PDB file of C-alpha atoms in Angstrom:
ATOM      1  CA  UNK A   1     -58.215 140.376 -34.833  1.00  0.00           C
ATOM      2  CA  UNK A   2     -59.263 136.850 -35.791  1.00  0.00           C
ATOM      3  CA  UNK A   3     -60.407 134.943 -32.707  1.00  0.00           C
ATOM      4  CA  UNK A   4     -60.207 131.504 -34.295  1.00  0.00           C
ATOM      5  CA  UNK A   5     -61.244 129.095 -37.030  1.00  0.00           C
ATOM      6  CA  UNK A   6     -63.656 126.184 -36.956  1.00  0.00           C
ATOM      7  CA  UNK A   7     -64.411 123.565 -39.617  1.00  0.00           C
ATOM      8  CA  UNK A   8     -67.734 121.711 -39.361  1.00  0.00           C
ATOM      9  CA  UNK A   9     -69.053 118.900 -41.568  1.00  0.00           C
ATOM     10  CA  UNK A  10     -72.667 117.699 -41.626  1.00  0.00           C
ATOM     11  CA  UNK A  11     -72.992 114.179 -43.075  1.00  0.00           C
ATOM     12  CA  UNK A  12     -76.762 114.273 -42.442  1.00  0.00           C
ATOM     13  CA  UNK A  13     -79.431 116.980 -42.446  1.00  0.00           C
ATOM     14  CA  UNK A  14     -78.992 118.999 -39.262  1.00  0.00           C
ATOM     15  CA  UNK A  15     -80.936 121.920 -37.782  1.00  0.00           C
ATOM     16  CA  UNK A  16     -79.515 124.138 -35.068  1.00  0.00           C
ATOM     17  CA  UNK A  17     -80.143 127.439 -33.296  1.00  0.00           C
ATOM     18  CA  UNK A  18     -77.540 130.064 -32.422  1.00  0.00           C
ATOM     19  CA  UNK A  19     -77.876 132.526 -29.576  1.00  0.00           C
ATOM     20  CA  UNK A  20     -77.258 136.267 -30.114  1.00  0.00           C
ATOM     21  CA  UNK A  21     -73.588 137.119 -30.520  1.00  0.00           C
ATOM     22  CA  UNK A  22     -71.400 140.197 -30.038  1.00  0.00           C
ATOM     23  CA  UNK A  23     -68.823 139.158 -32.638  1.00  0.00           C
ATOM     24  CA  UNK A  24     -69.050 138.966 -36.405  1.00  0.00           C
ATOM     25  CA  UNK A  25     -67.935 135.955 -38.424  1.00  0.00           C
ATOM     26  CA  UNK A  26     -67.196 134.931 -41.990  1.00  0.00           C
ATOM     27  CA  UNK A  27     -68.387 131.526 -43.237  1.00  0.00           C
ATOM     28  CA  UNK A  28     -66.910 129.735 -46.248  1.00  0.00           C
ATOM     29  CA  UNK A  29     -69.001 126.772 -47.435  1.00  0.00           C
ATOM     30  CA  UNK A  30     -66.912 124.354 -49.483  1.00  0.00           C
ATOM     31  CA  UNK A  31     -69.469 121.572 -49.912  1.00  0.00           C
ATOM     32  CA  UNK A  32     -73.246 121.451 -49.876  1.00  0.00           C
ATOM     33  CA  UNK A  33     -75.625 124.183 -48.774  1.00  0.00           C
ATOM     34  CA  UNK A  34     -77.117 125.825 -45.703  1.00  0.00           C
ATOM     35  CA  UNK A  35     -80.409 127.677 -45.232  1.00  0.00           C
ATOM     36  CA  UNK A  36     -80.660 130.550 -42.733  1.00  0.00           C
ATOM     37  CA  UNK A  37     -83.830 131.262 -40.730  1.00  0.00           C
ATOM     38  CA  UNK A  38     -85.869 129.036 -43.017  1.00  0.00           C
ATOM     39  CA  UNK A  39     -85.682 131.381 -46.014  1.00  0.00           C
ATOM     40  CA  UNK A  40     -82.222 132.561 -47.055  1.00  0.00           C
ATOM     41  CA  UNK A  41     -79.719 130.251 -48.725  1.00  0.00           C
ATOM     42  CA  UNK A  42     -76.283 131.123 -47.358  1.00  0.00           C
ATOM     43  CA  UNK A  43     -73.776 132.436 -49.935  1.00  0.00           C
ATOM     44  CA  UNK A  44     -70.646 130.358 -50.473  1.00  0.00           C
ATOM     45  CA  UNK A  45     -68.727 133.138 -48.724  1.00  0.00           C
ATOM     46  CA  UNK A  46     -70.918 134.869 -46.160  1.00  0.00           C
ATOM     47  CA  UNK A  47     -70.448 137.575 -43.555  1.00  0.00           C
ATOM     48  CA  UNK A  48     -72.672 137.700 -40.469  1.00  0.00           C
ATOM     49  CA  UNK A  49     -72.617 140.798 -38.290  1.00  0.00           C
ATOM     50  CA  UNK A  50     -73.336 140.967 -34.550  1.00  0.00           C
ATOM     51  CA  UNK A  51     -76.933 139.945 -33.921  1.00  0.00           C
ATOM     52  CA  UNK A  52     -79.454 140.588 -31.159  1.00  0.00           C
ATOM     53  CA  UNK A  53     -81.852 137.692 -31.750  1.00  0.00           C
ATOM     54  CA  UNK A  54     -81.748 133.936 -32.254  1.00  0.00           C
ATOM     55  CA  UNK A  55     -80.688 132.613 -35.651  1.00  0.00           C
ATOM     56  CA  UNK A  56     -81.486 129.169 -37.051  1.00  0.00           C
ATOM     57  CA  UNK A  57     -79.658 127.069 -39.636  1.00  0.00           C
ATOM     58  CA  UNK A  58     -80.647 124.069 -41.692  1.00  0.00           C
ATOM     59  CA  UNK A  59     -77.475 122.341 -42.838  1.00  0.00           C
ATOM     60  CA  UNK A  60     -78.269 120.182 -45.837  1.00  0.00           C
ATOM     61  CA  UNK A  61     -76.835 116.692 -46.047  1.00  0.00           C
ATOM     62  CA  UNK A  62     -73.144 116.916 -46.908  1.00  0.00           C
ATOM     63  CA  UNK A  63     -72.738 120.582 -45.988  1.00  0.00           C
ATOM     64  CA  UNK A  64     -69.218 121.535 -44.900  1.00  0.00           C
ATOM     65  CA  UNK A  65     -68.188 125.015 -43.778  1.00  0.00           C
ATOM     66  CA  UNK A  66     -65.153 126.842 -42.433  1.00  0.00           C
ATOM     67  CA  UNK A  67     -65.931 129.600 -39.933  1.00  0.00           C
ATOM     68  CA  UNK A  68     -63.593 132.512 -39.269  1.00  0.00           C
ATOM     69  CA  UNK A  69     -64.567 134.244 -36.017  1.00  0.00           C
ATOM     70  CA  UNK A  70     -63.495 137.843 -35.532  1.00  0.00           C
ATOM     71  CA  UNK A  71     -62.724 139.652 -32.307  1.00  0.00           C
ATOM     72  CA  UNK A  72     -65.196 142.491 -31.620  1.00  0.00           C
ATOM     73  CA  UNK A  73     -62.921 145.041 -33.335  1.00  0.00           C
ATOM     74  CA  UNK A  74     -61.577 142.631 -35.962  1.00  0.00           C
ATOM     75  CA  UNK A  75     -64.502 142.733 -38.382  1.00  0.00           C
ATOM     76  CA  UNK A  76     -64.140 146.481 -38.925  1.00  0.00           C
ATOM     77  CA  UNK A  77     -60.415 146.043 -39.528  1.00  0.00           C
ATOM     78  CA  UNK A  78     -61.267 143.464 -42.194  1.00  0.00           C
ATOM     79  CA  UNK A  79     -64.124 145.272 -43.967  1.00  0.00           C
ATOM     80  CA  UNK A  80     -62.966 148.842 -43.258  1.00  0.00           C
ATOM     81  CA  UNK A  81     -66.595 149.953 -43.428  1.00  0.00           C
ATOM     82  CA  UNK A  82     -69.266 150.601 -40.763  1.00  0.00           C
ATOM     83  CA  UNK A  83     -70.257 147.289 -39.162  1.00  0.00           C
ATOM     84  CA  UNK A  84     -73.651 148.620 -38.062  1.00  0.00           C
ATOM     85  CA  UNK A  85     -74.686 148.534 -41.733  1.00  0.00           C
ATOM     86  CA  UNK A  86     -74.585 144.709 -41.664  1.00  0.00           C
ATOM     87  CA  UNK A  87     -75.444 144.053 -38.005  1.00  0.00           C
ATOM     88  CA  UNK A  88     -78.095 141.384 -37.561  1.00  0.00           C
ATOM     89  CA  UNK A  89     -77.826 140.113 -41.135  1.00  0.00           C
ATOM     90  CA  UNK A  90     -75.922 137.620 -43.270  1.00  0.00           C
ATOM     91  CA  UNK A  91     -74.671 139.011 -46.570  1.00  0.00           C
ATOM     92  CA  UNK A  92     -72.585 137.881 -49.503  1.00  0.00           C
ATOM     93  CA  UNK A  93     -68.926 138.586 -48.751  1.00  0.00           C
ATOM     94  CA  UNK A  94     -68.305 139.263 -52.441  1.00  0.00           C
ATOM     95  CA  UNK A  95     -70.790 142.151 -52.357  1.00  0.00           C
ATOM     96  CA  UNK A  96     -69.168 143.610 -49.246  1.00  0.00           C
ATOM     97  CA  UNK A  97     -65.575 143.381 -50.419  1.00  0.00           C
ATOM     98  CA  UNK A  98     -65.856 143.709 -54.189  1.00  0.00           C
ATOM     99  CA  UNK A  99     -63.535 140.700 -54.490  1.00  0.00           C
ATOM    100  CA  UNK A 100     -65.890 138.314 -56.284  1.00  0.00           C
ATOM    101  CA  UNK A 101     -63.248 136.782 -58.568  1.00  0.00           C
ATOM    102  CA  UNK A 102     -60.836 136.211 -55.694  1.00  0.00           C
ATOM    103  CA  UNK A 103     -63.572 134.629 -53.581  1.00  0.00           C
ATOM    104  CA  UNK A 104     -64.623 132.384 -56.460  1.00  0.00           C
ATOM    105  CA  UNK A 105     -61.059 131.108 -56.769  1.00  0.00           C
ATOM    106  CA  UNK A 106     -60.867 130.666 -52.997  1.00  0.00           C
ATOM    107  CA  UNK A 107     -64.077 128.607 -53.027  1.00  0.00           C
ATOM    108  CA  UNK A 108     -62.643 126.300 -55.691  1.00  0.00           C
ATOM    109  CA  UNK A 109     -59.399 125.848 -53.756  1.00  0.00           C
ATOM    110  CA  UNK A 110     -61.274 125.134 -50.515  1.00  0.00           C
ATOM    111  CA  UNK A 111     -63.318 122.462 -52.259  1.00  0.00           C
ATOM    112  CA  UNK A 112     -60.253 120.645 -53.594  1.00  0.00           C
ATOM    113  CA  UNK A 113     -57.886 121.212 -50.636  1.00  0.00           C
ATOM    114  CA  UNK A 114     -56.285 118.044 -49.293  1.00  0.00           C
ATOM    115  CA  UNK A 115     -57.246 118.653 -45.652  1.00  0.00           C
ATOM    116  CA  UNK A 116     -58.782 121.117 -43.206  1.00  0.00           C
ATOM    117  CA  UNK A 117     -55.395 122.486 -42.149  1.00  0.00           C
ATOM    118  CA  UNK A 118     -54.834 123.621 -45.720  1.00  0.00           C
ATOM    119  CA  UNK A 119     -58.344 125.108 -45.888  1.00  0.00           C
ATOM    120  CA  UNK A 120     -57.713 127.180 -42.759  1.00  0.00           C
ATOM    121  CA  UNK A 121     -54.410 128.400 -44.197  1.00  0.00           C
ATOM    122  CA  UNK A 122     -56.151 129.509 -47.399  1.00  0.00           C
ATOM    123  CA  UNK A 123     -58.851 131.471 -45.557  1.00  0.00           C
ATOM    124  CA  UNK A 124     -56.336 132.951 -43.139  1.00  0.00           C
ATOM    125  CA  UNK A 125     -54.252 134.187 -46.076  1.00  0.00           C
ATOM    126  CA  UNK A 126     -57.337 135.781 -47.651  1.00  0.00           C
ATOM    127  CA  UNK A 127     -58.396 137.537 -44.433  1.00  0.00           C
ATOM    128  CA  UNK A 128     -54.936 138.707 -43.416  1.00  0.00           C
ATOM    129  CA  UNK A 129     -54.502 140.220 -46.868  1.00  0.00           C
ATOM    130  CA  UNK A 130     -57.302 142.620 -45.959  1.00  0.00           C
ATOM    131  CA  UNK A 131     -56.437 143.161 -42.297  1.00  0.00           C
ATOM    132  CA  UNK A 132     -52.720 143.741 -42.836  1.00  0.00           C
ATOM    133  CA  UNK A 133     -51.864 147.377 -42.128  1.00  0.00           C
ATOM    134  CA  UNK A 134     -55.154 148.056 -40.355  1.00  0.00           C
ATOM    135  CA  UNK A 135     -54.856 149.149 -36.718  1.00  0.00           C
ATOM    136  CA  UNK A 136     -57.739 148.513 -34.291  1.00  0.00           C
ATOM    137  CA  UNK A 137     -59.264 151.637 -32.760  1.00  0.00           C
ATOM    138  CA  UNK A 138     -57.544 151.815 -29.323  1.00  0.00           C
ATOM    139  CA  UNK A 139     -60.440 153.660 -27.683  1.00  0.00           C
ATOM    140  CA  UNK A 140     -63.032 151.127 -28.813  1.00  0.00           C
ATOM    141  CA  UNK A 141     -60.711 148.252 -27.903  1.00  0.00           C
ATOM    142  CA  UNK A 142     -60.506 149.726 -24.403  1.00  0.00           C
ATOM    143  CA  UNK A 143     -64.294 150.146 -24.315  1.00  0.00           C
ATOM    144  CA  UNK A 144     -64.840 146.495 -25.232  1.00  0.00           C
ATOM    145  CA  UNK A 145     -62.380 145.330 -22.572  1.00  0.00           C
ATOM    146  CA  UNK A 146     -64.155 147.492 -19.952  1.00  0.00           C
ATOM    147  CA  UNK A 147     -67.582 146.136 -20.916  1.00  0.00           C
ATOM    148  CA  UNK A 148     -66.411 142.523 -20.850  1.00  0.00           C
ATOM    149  CA  UNK A 149     -64.611 142.864 -17.518  1.00  0.00           C
ATOM    150  CA  UNK A 150     -66.444 141.183 -14.641  1.00  0.00           C
ATOM    151  CA  UNK A 151     -70.151 140.494 -14.226  1.00  0.00           C
ATOM    152  CA  UNK A 152     -71.295 143.755 -12.622  1.00  0.00           C
ATOM    153  CA  UNK A 153     -73.851 145.826 -14.525  1.00  0.00           C
ATOM    154  CA  UNK A 154     -72.267 148.497 -16.710  1.00  0.00           C
ATOM    155  CA  UNK A 155     -73.324 152.147 -16.993  1.00  0.00           C
ATOM    156  CA  UNK A 156     -72.398 153.681 -20.345  1.00  0.00           C
ATOM    157  CA  UNK A 157     -71.972 157.164 -18.841  1.00  0.00           C
ATOM    158  CA  UNK A 158     -69.335 155.641 -16.523  1.00  0.00           C
ATOM    159  CA  UNK A 159     -67.612 154.140 -19.554  1.00  0.00           C
ATOM    160  CA  UNK A 160     -67.611 157.491 -21.365  1.00  0.00           C
ATOM    161  CA  UNK A 161     -66.034 159.208 -18.341  1.00  0.00           C
ATOM    162  CA  UNK A 162     -63.466 156.402 -18.056  1.00  0.00           C
ATOM    163  CA  UNK A 163     -62.472 156.937 -21.705  1.00  0.00           C
ATOM    164  CA  UNK A 164     -62.630 160.741 -21.580  1.00  0.00           C
ATOM    165  CA  UNK A 165     -65.150 161.081 -24.404  1.00  0.00           C
ATOM    166  CA  UNK A 166     -68.754 162.255 -24.602  1.00  0.00           C
ATOM    167  CA  UNK A 167     -71.374 159.533 -24.447  1.00  0.00           C
ATOM    168  CA  UNK A 168     -72.864 160.498 -27.826  1.00  0.00           C
ATOM    169  CA  UNK A 169     -69.454 160.381 -29.525  1.00  0.00           C
ATOM    170  CA  UNK A 170     -68.729 157.030 -27.896  1.00  0.00           C
ATOM    171  CA  UNK A 171     -72.070 155.604 -29.071  1.00  0.00           C
ATOM    172  CA  UNK A 172     -71.490 156.671 -32.697  1.00  0.00           C
ATOM    173  CA  UNK A 173     -67.922 155.383 -32.799  1.00  0.00           C
ATOM    174  CA  UNK A 174     -68.795 152.122 -31.048  1.00  0.00           C
ATOM    175  CA  UNK A 175     -71.712 151.370 -33.406  1.00  0.00           C
ATOM    176  CA  UNK A 176     -69.575 152.019 -36.475  1.00  0.00           C
ATOM    177  CA  UNK A 177     -66.766 149.691 -35.364  1.00  0.00           C
ATOM    178  CA  UNK A 178     -68.596 147.016 -33.340  1.00  0.00           C
ATOM    179  CA  UNK A 179     -72.025 147.065 -35.005  1.00  0.00           C
ATOM    180  CA  UNK A 180     -74.209 147.596 -31.916  1.00  0.00           C
ATOM    181  CA  UNK A 181     -74.420 150.208 -29.153  1.00  0.00           C
ATOM    182  CA  UNK A 182     -72.287 149.845 -26.003  1.00  0.00           C
ATOM    183  CA  UNK A 183     -75.435 149.146 -23.979  1.00  0.00           C
ATOM    184  CA  UNK A 184     -76.543 146.386 -26.349  1.00  0.00           C
ATOM    185  CA  UNK A 185     -73.008 144.943 -26.432  1.00  0.00           C
ATOM    186  CA  UNK A 186     -73.013 144.732 -22.625  1.00  0.00           C
ATOM    187  CA  UNK A 187     -76.438 143.049 -22.711  1.00  0.00           C
ATOM    188  CA  UNK A 188     -75.322 140.473 -25.297  1.00  0.00           C
ATOM    189  CA  UNK A 189     -72.078 139.803 -23.429  1.00  0.00           C
ATOM    190  CA  UNK A 190     -74.123 139.179 -20.263  1.00  0.00           C
ATOM    191  CA  UNK A 191     -76.351 136.738 -22.139  1.00  0.00           C
ATOM    192  CA  UNK A 192     -73.351 134.836 -23.489  1.00  0.00           C
ATOM    193  CA  UNK A 193     -71.870 134.720 -19.976  1.00  0.00           C
ATOM    194  CA  UNK A 194     -75.135 133.280 -18.646  1.00  0.00           C
ATOM    195  CA  UNK A 195     -75.131 130.628 -21.382  1.00  0.00           C
ATOM    196  CA  UNK A 196     -71.617 129.511 -20.446  1.00  0.00           C
ATOM    197  CA  UNK A 197     -72.626 129.312 -16.790  1.00  0.00           C
ATOM    198  CA  UNK A 198     -75.733 127.288 -17.641  1.00  0.00           C
ATOM    199  CA  UNK A 199     -73.567 124.791 -19.519  1.00  0.00           C
ATOM    200  CA  UNK A 200     -71.796 124.015 -16.222  1.00  0.00           C
ATOM    201  CA  UNK A 201     -75.084 122.757 -14.756  1.00  0.00           C
ATOM    202  CA  UNK A 202     -75.748 125.767 -12.523  1.00  0.00           C
ATOM    203  CA  UNK A 203     -79.388 126.493 -11.653  1.00  0.00           C
ATOM    204  CA  UNK A 204     -81.066 129.556 -13.167  1.00  0.00           C
ATOM    205  CA  UNK A 205     -80.891 131.599  -9.963  1.00  0.00           C
ATOM    206  CA  UNK A 206     -77.126 131.111  -9.756  1.00  0.00           C
ATOM    207  CA  UNK A 207     -76.716 131.772 -13.477  1.00  0.00           C
ATOM    208  CA  UNK A 208     -78.674 135.031 -13.241  1.00  0.00           C
ATOM    209  CA  UNK A 209     -76.719 136.272 -10.230  1.00  0.00           C
ATOM    210  CA  UNK A 210     -73.240 135.382 -11.487  1.00  0.00           C
ATOM    211  CA  UNK A 211     -73.903 136.651 -15.022  1.00  0.00           C
ATOM    212  CA  UNK A 212     -74.851 140.098 -13.713  1.00  0.00           C
ATOM    213  CA  UNK A 213     -78.660 140.215 -13.897  1.00  0.00           C
ATOM    214  CA  UNK A 214     -80.760 141.858 -11.175  1.00  0.00           C
ATOM    215  CA  UNK A 215     -82.483 138.552 -10.451  1.00  0.00           C
ATOM    216  CA  UNK A 216     -83.801 135.389 -12.127  1.00  0.00           C
ATOM    217  CA  UNK A 217     -86.875 137.223 -13.442  1.00  0.00           C
ATOM    218  CA  UNK A 218     -84.669 139.792 -15.187  1.00  0.00           C
ATOM    219  CA  UNK A 219     -82.584 137.029 -16.762  1.00  0.00           C
ATOM    220  CA  UNK A 220     -85.677 135.171 -18.034  1.00  0.00           C
ATOM    221  CA  UNK A 221     -87.141 138.368 -19.493  1.00  0.00           C
ATOM    222  CA  UNK A 222     -83.932 139.262 -21.349  1.00  0.00           C
ATOM    223  CA  UNK A 223     -83.435 135.698 -22.561  1.00  0.00           C
ATOM    224  CA  UNK A 224     -87.005 135.488 -23.849  1.00  0.00           C
ATOM    225  CA  UNK A 225     -86.613 138.800 -25.662  1.00  0.00           C
ATOM    226  CA  UNK A 226     -83.526 137.498 -27.494  1.00  0.00           C
ATOM    227  CA  UNK A 227     -84.661 133.938 -28.226  1.00  0.00           C
ATOM    228  CA  UNK A 228     -88.466 133.860 -28.072  1.00  0.00           C
ATOM    229  CA  UNK A 229     -88.523 131.309 -25.254  1.00  0.00           C
ATOM    230  CA  UNK A 230     -87.649 130.962 -21.585  1.00  0.00           C
ATOM    231  CA  UNK A 231     -84.125 129.648 -20.828  1.00  0.00           C
ATOM    232  CA  UNK A 232     -85.377 126.392 -19.282  1.00  0.00           C
ATOM    233  CA  UNK A 233     -87.424 125.561 -22.385  1.00  0.00           C
ATOM    234  CA  UNK A 234     -84.641 126.615 -24.772  1.00  0.00           C
ATOM    235  CA  UNK A 235     -81.921 124.560 -23.099  1.00  0.00           C
ATOM    236  CA  UNK A 236     -84.228 121.569 -22.811  1.00  0.00           C
ATOM    237  CA  UNK A 237     -84.807 121.634 -26.576  1.00  0.00           C
ATOM    238  CA  UNK A 238     -81.115 122.032 -27.391  1.00  0.00           C
ATOM    239  CA  UNK A 239     -79.747 119.560 -24.848  1.00  0.00           C
TER     240      UNK A 239
END
């Protein structure tokens, strides 16, 4: 239910942009500060739900953060509350979990930990304490696997028939557990697939075709909708 951990340190001021994402994550800052989208100062322990648009960060000099990345169904197992209520936003983990005192102690221990391995162990212990005993929804797990399989375009009515459930019931259940609709999840997964292909040096026509878009024009339109710029301009800025 936890896809992995990542520790990042920023010795100097650093600005970056993050593409839309299907998975939620928890971020634990243990030094310095980070500003989100030019306005919001990130909480020491933050939860970010699945998001449909670009997000920017300004990491202040000396910022250090540990990221815990959930699988698509893992965030619901951790929070045990509807993920669509926090989709597209970054919120204070203490407010979501009601564990402010525990998170305050965790923040202090992360700051004084002897190394990153110990920091990861501390966060893993905190997260597993919430996930333990929680079973992922098997139907939604199967839906996610079906949507992520291959690069062909996905029809949600086909998915509903495959799972033996009405489309409306599937949509409600999927939104509650994943945070976005099945159709939007498929769209975001396609965008992430295209980004990985672009990183290999493939041209935009090849990227569009192999990621599952109708054509290059369709890819550019969807990319611009999510990021505010065409893929060529975006990747040139972030290269």
